[in-house]
Coordinates of C-alpha atoms in Angstrom, one line a residue:
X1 CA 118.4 98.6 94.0
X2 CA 119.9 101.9 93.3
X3 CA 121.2 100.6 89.8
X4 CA 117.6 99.1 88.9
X5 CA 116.2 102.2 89.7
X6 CA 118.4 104.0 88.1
X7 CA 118.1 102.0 84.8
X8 CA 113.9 101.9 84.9
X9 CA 114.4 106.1 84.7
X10 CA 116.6 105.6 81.6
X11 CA 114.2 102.6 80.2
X12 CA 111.2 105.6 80.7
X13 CA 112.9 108.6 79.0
X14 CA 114.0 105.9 76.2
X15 CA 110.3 105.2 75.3
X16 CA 109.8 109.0 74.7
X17 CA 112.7 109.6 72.4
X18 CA 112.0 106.7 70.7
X19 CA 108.3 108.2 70.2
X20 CA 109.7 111.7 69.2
X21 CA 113.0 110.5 67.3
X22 CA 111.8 107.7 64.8
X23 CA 115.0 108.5 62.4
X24 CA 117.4 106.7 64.8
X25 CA 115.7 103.6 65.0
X26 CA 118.3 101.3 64.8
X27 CA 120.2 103.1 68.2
X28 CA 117.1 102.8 70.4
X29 CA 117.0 98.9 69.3
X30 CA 120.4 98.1 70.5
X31 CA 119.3 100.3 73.3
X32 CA 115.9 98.4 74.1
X33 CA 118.0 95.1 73.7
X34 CA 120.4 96.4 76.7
X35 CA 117.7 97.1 78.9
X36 CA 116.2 93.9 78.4
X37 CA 119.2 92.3 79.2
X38 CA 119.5 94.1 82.1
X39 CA 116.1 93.5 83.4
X40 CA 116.3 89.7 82.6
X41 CA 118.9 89.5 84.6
X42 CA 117.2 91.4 88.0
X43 CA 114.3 89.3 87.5
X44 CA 116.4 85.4 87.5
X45 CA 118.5 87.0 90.2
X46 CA 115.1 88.1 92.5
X47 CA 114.1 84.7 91.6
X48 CA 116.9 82.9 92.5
X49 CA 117.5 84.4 95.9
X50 CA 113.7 84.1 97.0
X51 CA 112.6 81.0 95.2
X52 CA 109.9 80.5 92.8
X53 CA 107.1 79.9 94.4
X54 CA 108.1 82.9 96.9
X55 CA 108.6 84.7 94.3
X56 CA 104.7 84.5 92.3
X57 CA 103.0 83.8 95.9
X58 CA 105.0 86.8 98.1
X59 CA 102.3 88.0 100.1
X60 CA 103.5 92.0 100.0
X61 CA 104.8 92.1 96.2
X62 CA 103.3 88.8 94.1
X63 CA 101.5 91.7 92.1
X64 CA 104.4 93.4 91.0
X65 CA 106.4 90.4 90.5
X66 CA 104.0 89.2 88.2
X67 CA 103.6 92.2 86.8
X68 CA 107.9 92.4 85.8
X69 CA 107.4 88.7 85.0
X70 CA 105.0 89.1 82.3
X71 CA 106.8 92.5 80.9
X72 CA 110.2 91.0 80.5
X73 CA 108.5 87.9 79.2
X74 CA 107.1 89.8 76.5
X75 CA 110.3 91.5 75.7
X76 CA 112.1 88.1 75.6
X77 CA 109.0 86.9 73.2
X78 CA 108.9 90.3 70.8
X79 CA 112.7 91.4 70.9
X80 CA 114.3 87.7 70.6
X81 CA 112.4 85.0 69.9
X82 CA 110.4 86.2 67.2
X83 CA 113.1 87.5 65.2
X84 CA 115.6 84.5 65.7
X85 CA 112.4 82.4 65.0
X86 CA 112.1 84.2 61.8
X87 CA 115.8 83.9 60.8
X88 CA 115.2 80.1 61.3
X89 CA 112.3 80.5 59.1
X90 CA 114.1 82.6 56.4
X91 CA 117.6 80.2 56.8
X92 CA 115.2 77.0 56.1
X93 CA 113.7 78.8 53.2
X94 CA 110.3 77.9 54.1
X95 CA 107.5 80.7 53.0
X96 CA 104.8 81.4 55.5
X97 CA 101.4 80.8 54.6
X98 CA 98.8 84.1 53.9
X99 CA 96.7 82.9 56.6
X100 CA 99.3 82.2 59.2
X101 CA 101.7 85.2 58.1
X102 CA 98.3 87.3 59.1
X103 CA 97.8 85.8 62.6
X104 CA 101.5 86.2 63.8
X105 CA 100.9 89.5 62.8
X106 CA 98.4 90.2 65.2
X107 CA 100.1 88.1 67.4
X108 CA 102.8 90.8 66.9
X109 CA 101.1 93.6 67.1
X110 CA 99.3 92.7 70.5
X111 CA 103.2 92.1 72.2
X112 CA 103.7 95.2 71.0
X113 CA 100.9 96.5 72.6
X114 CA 101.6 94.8 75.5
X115 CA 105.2 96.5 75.6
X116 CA 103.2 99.0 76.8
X117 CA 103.7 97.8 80.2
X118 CA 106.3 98.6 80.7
X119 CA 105.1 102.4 81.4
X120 CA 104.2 100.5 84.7
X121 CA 107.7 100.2 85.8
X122 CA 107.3 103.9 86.4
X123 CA 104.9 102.8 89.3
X124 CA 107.9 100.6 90.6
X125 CA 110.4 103.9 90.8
X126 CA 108.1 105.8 92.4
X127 CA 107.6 102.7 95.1
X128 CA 110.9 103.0 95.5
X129 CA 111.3 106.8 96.8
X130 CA 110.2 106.9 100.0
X131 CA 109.2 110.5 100.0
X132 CA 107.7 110.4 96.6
X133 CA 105.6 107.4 97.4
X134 CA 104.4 108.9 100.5
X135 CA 103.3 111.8 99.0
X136 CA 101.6 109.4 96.0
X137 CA 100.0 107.9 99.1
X138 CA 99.1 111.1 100.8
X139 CA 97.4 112.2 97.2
X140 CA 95.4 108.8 96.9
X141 CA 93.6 108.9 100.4
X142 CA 93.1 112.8 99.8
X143 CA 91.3 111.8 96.7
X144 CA 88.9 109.8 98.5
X145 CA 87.7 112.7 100.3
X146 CA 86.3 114.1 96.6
X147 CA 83.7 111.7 96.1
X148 CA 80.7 113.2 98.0
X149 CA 82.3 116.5 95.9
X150 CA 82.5 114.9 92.4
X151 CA 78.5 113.7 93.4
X152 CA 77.9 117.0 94.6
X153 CA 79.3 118.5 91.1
X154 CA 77.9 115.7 88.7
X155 CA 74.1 116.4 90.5
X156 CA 74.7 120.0 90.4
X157 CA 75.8 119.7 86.0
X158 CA 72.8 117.3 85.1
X159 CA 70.0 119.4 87.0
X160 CA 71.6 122.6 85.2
X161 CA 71.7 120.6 81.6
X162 CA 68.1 119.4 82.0
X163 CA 66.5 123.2 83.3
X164 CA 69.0 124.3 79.8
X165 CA 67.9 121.9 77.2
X166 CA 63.9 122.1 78.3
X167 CA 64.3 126.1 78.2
X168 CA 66.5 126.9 75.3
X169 CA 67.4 123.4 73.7
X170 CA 65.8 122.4 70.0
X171 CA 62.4 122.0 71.3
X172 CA 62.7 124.5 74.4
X173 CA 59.9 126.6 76.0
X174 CA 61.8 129.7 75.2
X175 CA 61.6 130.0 71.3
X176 CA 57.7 128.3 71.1
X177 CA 57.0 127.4 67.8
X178 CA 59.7 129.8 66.3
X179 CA 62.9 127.6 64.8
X180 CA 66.2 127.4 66.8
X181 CA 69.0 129.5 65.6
X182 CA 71.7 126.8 64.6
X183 CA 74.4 128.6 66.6
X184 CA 72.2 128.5 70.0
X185 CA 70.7 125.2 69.3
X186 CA 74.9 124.2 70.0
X187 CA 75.0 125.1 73.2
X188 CA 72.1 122.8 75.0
X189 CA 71.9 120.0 71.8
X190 CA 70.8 117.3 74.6
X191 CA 71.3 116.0 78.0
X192 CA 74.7 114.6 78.0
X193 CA 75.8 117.5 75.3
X194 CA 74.4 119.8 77.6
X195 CA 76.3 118.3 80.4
X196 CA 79.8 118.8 78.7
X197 CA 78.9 122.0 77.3
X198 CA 78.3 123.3 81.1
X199 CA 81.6 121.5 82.5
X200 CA 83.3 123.5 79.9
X201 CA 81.4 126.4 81.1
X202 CA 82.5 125.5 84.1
X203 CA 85.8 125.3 83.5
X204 CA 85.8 129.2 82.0
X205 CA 85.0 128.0 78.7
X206 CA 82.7 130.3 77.1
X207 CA 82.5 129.2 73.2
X208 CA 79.7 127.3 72.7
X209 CA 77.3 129.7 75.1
X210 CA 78.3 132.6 72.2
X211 CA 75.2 132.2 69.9
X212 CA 73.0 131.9 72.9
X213 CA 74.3 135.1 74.4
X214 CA 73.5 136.9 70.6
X215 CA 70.3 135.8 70.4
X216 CA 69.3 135.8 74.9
X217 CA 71.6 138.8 75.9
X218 CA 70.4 138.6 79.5
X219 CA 71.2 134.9 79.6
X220 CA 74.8 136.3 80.2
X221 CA 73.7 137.4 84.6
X222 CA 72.4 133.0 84.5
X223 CA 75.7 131.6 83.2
X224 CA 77.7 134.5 85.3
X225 CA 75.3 132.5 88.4
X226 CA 76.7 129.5 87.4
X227 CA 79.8 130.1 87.1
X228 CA 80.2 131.5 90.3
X229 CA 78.5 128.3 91.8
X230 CA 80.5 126.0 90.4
X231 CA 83.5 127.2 89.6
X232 CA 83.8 129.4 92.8
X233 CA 82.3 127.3 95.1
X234 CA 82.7 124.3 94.3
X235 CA 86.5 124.5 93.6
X236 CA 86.4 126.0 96.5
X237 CA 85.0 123.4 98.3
X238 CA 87.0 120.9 96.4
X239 CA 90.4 122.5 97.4
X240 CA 89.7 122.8 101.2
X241 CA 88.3 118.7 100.9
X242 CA 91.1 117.6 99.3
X243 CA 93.9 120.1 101.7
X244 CA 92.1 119.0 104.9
X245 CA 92.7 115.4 103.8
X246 CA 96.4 116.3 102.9
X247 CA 96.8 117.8 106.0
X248 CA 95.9 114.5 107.9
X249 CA 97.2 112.2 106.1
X250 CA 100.6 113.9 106.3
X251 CA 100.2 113.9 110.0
X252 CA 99.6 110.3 110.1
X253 CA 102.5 109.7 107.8
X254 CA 104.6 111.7 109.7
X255 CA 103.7 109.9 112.9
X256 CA 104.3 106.9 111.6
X257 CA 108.0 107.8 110.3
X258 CA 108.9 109.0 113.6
X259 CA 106.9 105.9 115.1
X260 CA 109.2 103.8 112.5
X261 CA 112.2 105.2 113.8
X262 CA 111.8 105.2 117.6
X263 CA 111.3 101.4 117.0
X264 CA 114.6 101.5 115.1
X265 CA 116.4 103.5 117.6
X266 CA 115.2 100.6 120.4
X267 CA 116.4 98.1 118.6
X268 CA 119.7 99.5 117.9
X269 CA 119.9 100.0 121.7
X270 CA 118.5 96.2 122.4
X271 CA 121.1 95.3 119.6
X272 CA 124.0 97.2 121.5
X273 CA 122.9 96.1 125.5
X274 CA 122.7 92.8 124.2
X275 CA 126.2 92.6 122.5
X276 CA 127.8 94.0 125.7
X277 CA 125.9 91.4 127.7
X278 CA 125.2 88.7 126.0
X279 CA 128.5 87.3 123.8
X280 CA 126.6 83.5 123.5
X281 CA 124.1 85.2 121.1
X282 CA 121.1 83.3 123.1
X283 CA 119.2 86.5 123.5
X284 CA 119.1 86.5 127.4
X285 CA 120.7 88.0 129.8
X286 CA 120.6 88.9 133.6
X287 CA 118.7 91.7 135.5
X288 CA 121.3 91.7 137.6
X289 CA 123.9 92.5 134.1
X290 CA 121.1 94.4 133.0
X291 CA 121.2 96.6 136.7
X292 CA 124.8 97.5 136.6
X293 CA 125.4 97.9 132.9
X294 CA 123.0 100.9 133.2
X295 CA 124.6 102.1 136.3
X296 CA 127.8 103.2 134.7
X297 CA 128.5 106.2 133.0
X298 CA 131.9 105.1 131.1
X299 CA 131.8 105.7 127.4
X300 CA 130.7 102.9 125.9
X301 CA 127.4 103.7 127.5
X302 CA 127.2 107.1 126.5
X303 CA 128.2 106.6 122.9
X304 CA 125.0 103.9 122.5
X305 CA 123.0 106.7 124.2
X306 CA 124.0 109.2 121.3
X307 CA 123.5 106.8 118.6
X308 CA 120.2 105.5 119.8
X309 CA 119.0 109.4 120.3
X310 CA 118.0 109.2 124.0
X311 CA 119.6 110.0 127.1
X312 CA 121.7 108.2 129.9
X313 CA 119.2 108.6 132.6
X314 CA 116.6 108.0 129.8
X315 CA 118.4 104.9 129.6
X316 CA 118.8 103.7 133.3
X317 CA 115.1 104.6 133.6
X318 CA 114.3 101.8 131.0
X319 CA 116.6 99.7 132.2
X320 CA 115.1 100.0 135.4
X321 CA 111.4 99.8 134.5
X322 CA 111.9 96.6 132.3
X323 CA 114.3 94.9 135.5
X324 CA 111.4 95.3 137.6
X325 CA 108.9 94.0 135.0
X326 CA 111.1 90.7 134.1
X327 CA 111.3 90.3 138.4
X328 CA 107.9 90.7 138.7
X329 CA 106.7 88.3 135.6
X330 CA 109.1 86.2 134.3
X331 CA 108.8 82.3 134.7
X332 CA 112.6 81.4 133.6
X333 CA 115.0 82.3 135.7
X334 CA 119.1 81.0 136.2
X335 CA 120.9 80.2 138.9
X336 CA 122.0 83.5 139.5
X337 CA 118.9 85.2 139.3
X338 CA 116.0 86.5 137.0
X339 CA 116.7 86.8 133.1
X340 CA 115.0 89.0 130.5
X341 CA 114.6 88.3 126.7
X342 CA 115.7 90.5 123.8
X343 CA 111.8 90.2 122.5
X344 CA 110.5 91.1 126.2
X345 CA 113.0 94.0 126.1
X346 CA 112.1 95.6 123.1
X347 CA 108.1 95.1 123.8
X348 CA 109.0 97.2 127.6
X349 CA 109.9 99.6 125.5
X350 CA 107.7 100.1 122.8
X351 CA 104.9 100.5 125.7
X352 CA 107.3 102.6 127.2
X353 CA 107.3 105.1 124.5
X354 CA 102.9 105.2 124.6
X355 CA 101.4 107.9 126.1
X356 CA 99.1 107.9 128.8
X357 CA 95.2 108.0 127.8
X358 CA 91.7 108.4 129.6
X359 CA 91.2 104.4 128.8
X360 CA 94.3 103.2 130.2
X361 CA 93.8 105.8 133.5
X362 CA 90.8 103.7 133.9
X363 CA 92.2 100.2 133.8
X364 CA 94.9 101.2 135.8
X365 CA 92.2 102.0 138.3
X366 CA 90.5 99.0 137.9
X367 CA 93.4 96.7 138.1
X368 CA 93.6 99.1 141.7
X369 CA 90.0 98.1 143.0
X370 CA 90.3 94.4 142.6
X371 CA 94.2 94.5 144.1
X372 CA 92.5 96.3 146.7
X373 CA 89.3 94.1 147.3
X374 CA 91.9 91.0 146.9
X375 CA 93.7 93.1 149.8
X376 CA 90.7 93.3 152.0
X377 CA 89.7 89.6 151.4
X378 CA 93.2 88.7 152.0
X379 CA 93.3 90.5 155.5
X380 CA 90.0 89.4 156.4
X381 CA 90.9 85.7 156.1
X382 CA 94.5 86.2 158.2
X383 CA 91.9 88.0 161.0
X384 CA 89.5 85.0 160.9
X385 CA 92.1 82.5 161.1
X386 CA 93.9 84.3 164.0
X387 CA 90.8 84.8 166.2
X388 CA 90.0 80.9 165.7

């Protein structure tokens, strides 16, 4: 995966040499016919181990397989076929028609186009990197934050652009029946020129407001409003949106990591119990096995307690709390006693690492009341029967 990764980066920087440095041609060819060997290759081999209808109908990546399918497809088509078919062609001495010599060519030219594509693998690397991608991800949800913003802006630019063109545009109330200057009539021509005229204002761009400024000098204190507006405050705006997005989506990302690796830390710890105690591989063991292996303190126990990053009594705690849960609940038992699952096991101790809420107060509480009033019916019953 490293490799692949490795060679989609090369493939990338490739495509921009071979923009800037058309004089070596021939190199990037032989180059370009490398790389499509290379991904060729990936793709059967990601085929072959998954199949092919896992392959186009994964549930997680039939986009992106589809997506390399049809790129090295069209590198395959454009880089090989085409040219051995026109060797053939040339071998056989057979002369194209105009017509048909005109159609491959457009044929042509739209593979070429669709070489393009292969900017996407780009997207693929960056999948690939966990921290890039989460911070791609963390960028993408911020974004959505900046819609009420961008309405906010777009609103704020068209109501500016009509007040500009029905004041000091061609036919505006501030000339009369005197002519527009050319050089002012630039800066609100109509609506939608108006409107990118202002974003440039906007954006600190004062050329086309010039001529307006010679001819309305104290039009200079309303665009200085603007400005201050929208490029003070609403950038302003903009930056704390999209930072308070960042800022929460970075804390859900990095509760998730850690969430990620408590459950891989548990099931290296389920993983280790269960080699010590169960050497059949049927993913069961004993409570009783279960009991005593967390009792001892040799250090066996101690080094799974330092990989798994918790501590020995964190451990016989666990131990002890998911033992009491299997006697309590469990339907299968052995001859020598109650068993637990490695499945059960690692579910004790995923709830093990929630916290403790208002909501779960509360149906601890009511699971109380009704062991209580089950209690009281219970004792009522036993006092009936023994004054009968």
């Amino acid at each position: 995966q490293t490799f692949i990764m490795g060679v989609i980066a090369a493939n990338a920087l490739l495509m921009g040499l071979e923009a800037e440095c058309l004089q070596y041609g021939a190199v990037w060819l032989y180059l370009n016919h490398v790389f499509l060997l290379i991904f060729t290759f990936e793709l059967a081999i990601r085929m072959k181990r998954s199949g092919c209808w896992a392959f186009f109908a994964s549930p997680d990546e039939w986009a992106w397989n589809w997506v390399d399918f049809f790129i090295v497809l069209g590198g395959v088509i454009d880089q090989w076929m085409m040219p051995v078919h026109a060797f053939v062609l040339y071998m056989l001495g057979y002369t194209q028609p105009q017509t048909r010599s005109r159609s491959l060519g457009q044929v042509m030219s739209i593979l070429r186009m669709a070489r393009l594509l292969r900017i996407l693998r780009l997207v693929r690397l960056i999948k690939n990197i966990p921290p890039l991608y989460k911070l791609v991800v963390g960028v993408a949800k911020a974004m959505q934050g900046m819609a009420w913003v961008m309405m906010l802006t777009g609103m704020v630019l068209y109501i500016c652009a009509l007040v500009g063109v029905k004041l000091a545009g061609p036919h505006g109330l501030l000339w009369g029946n005197k002519p527009v200057p050319p050089e002012v009539a630039v800066a609100f021509p109509d609506i939608f020129g108006a409107v990118f005229n202002l974003f440039k204002v906007m954006n600190a761009d004062m050329s086309e407001m010039e001529g307006l400024f010679k001819h309305a000098p104290a039009s200079k204190f309303v665009i200085g409003f603007y400005v201050v507006v929208t490029n003070w405050a609403i950038f302003s705006i903009l930056t704390a949106v999209v930072s308070d997005n960042m800022a929460r989506v970075t804390e859900a990302t990095e509760i998730e990591a850690a969430e990620e690796t408590a459950q891989m830390q548990h099931e290296m710890l389920v993983d280790g119990i269960f080699d010590e105690l169960d050497p059949d591989g049927v993913e069961r063991i004993r409570v009783k096995d279960l009991k005593e292996f967390a009792a001892q303190g040799d250090e066996e126990v101690a080094e799974l307690c330092e990989v798994c990053g918790i501590t020995p009594v964190d451990l016989r705690e666990v131990c002890e709390i998911v033992s009491h849960n299997a006697l309590c609940s469990t339907k299968i038992a052995t001859k020598d006693g109650a068993t637990i699952t490695k499945r059960s096991f690692l579910d004790g101790l995923s709830k093990e690492r929630n916290s403790v809420s208002q909501r779960s107060m509360m149906r601890l509480d009511k699971k109380v009341r009704q062991m209580e009033k089950a209690l009281g019916r219970g004792i009522t019953r036993m006092d009936q029967a023994l004054i009968s």
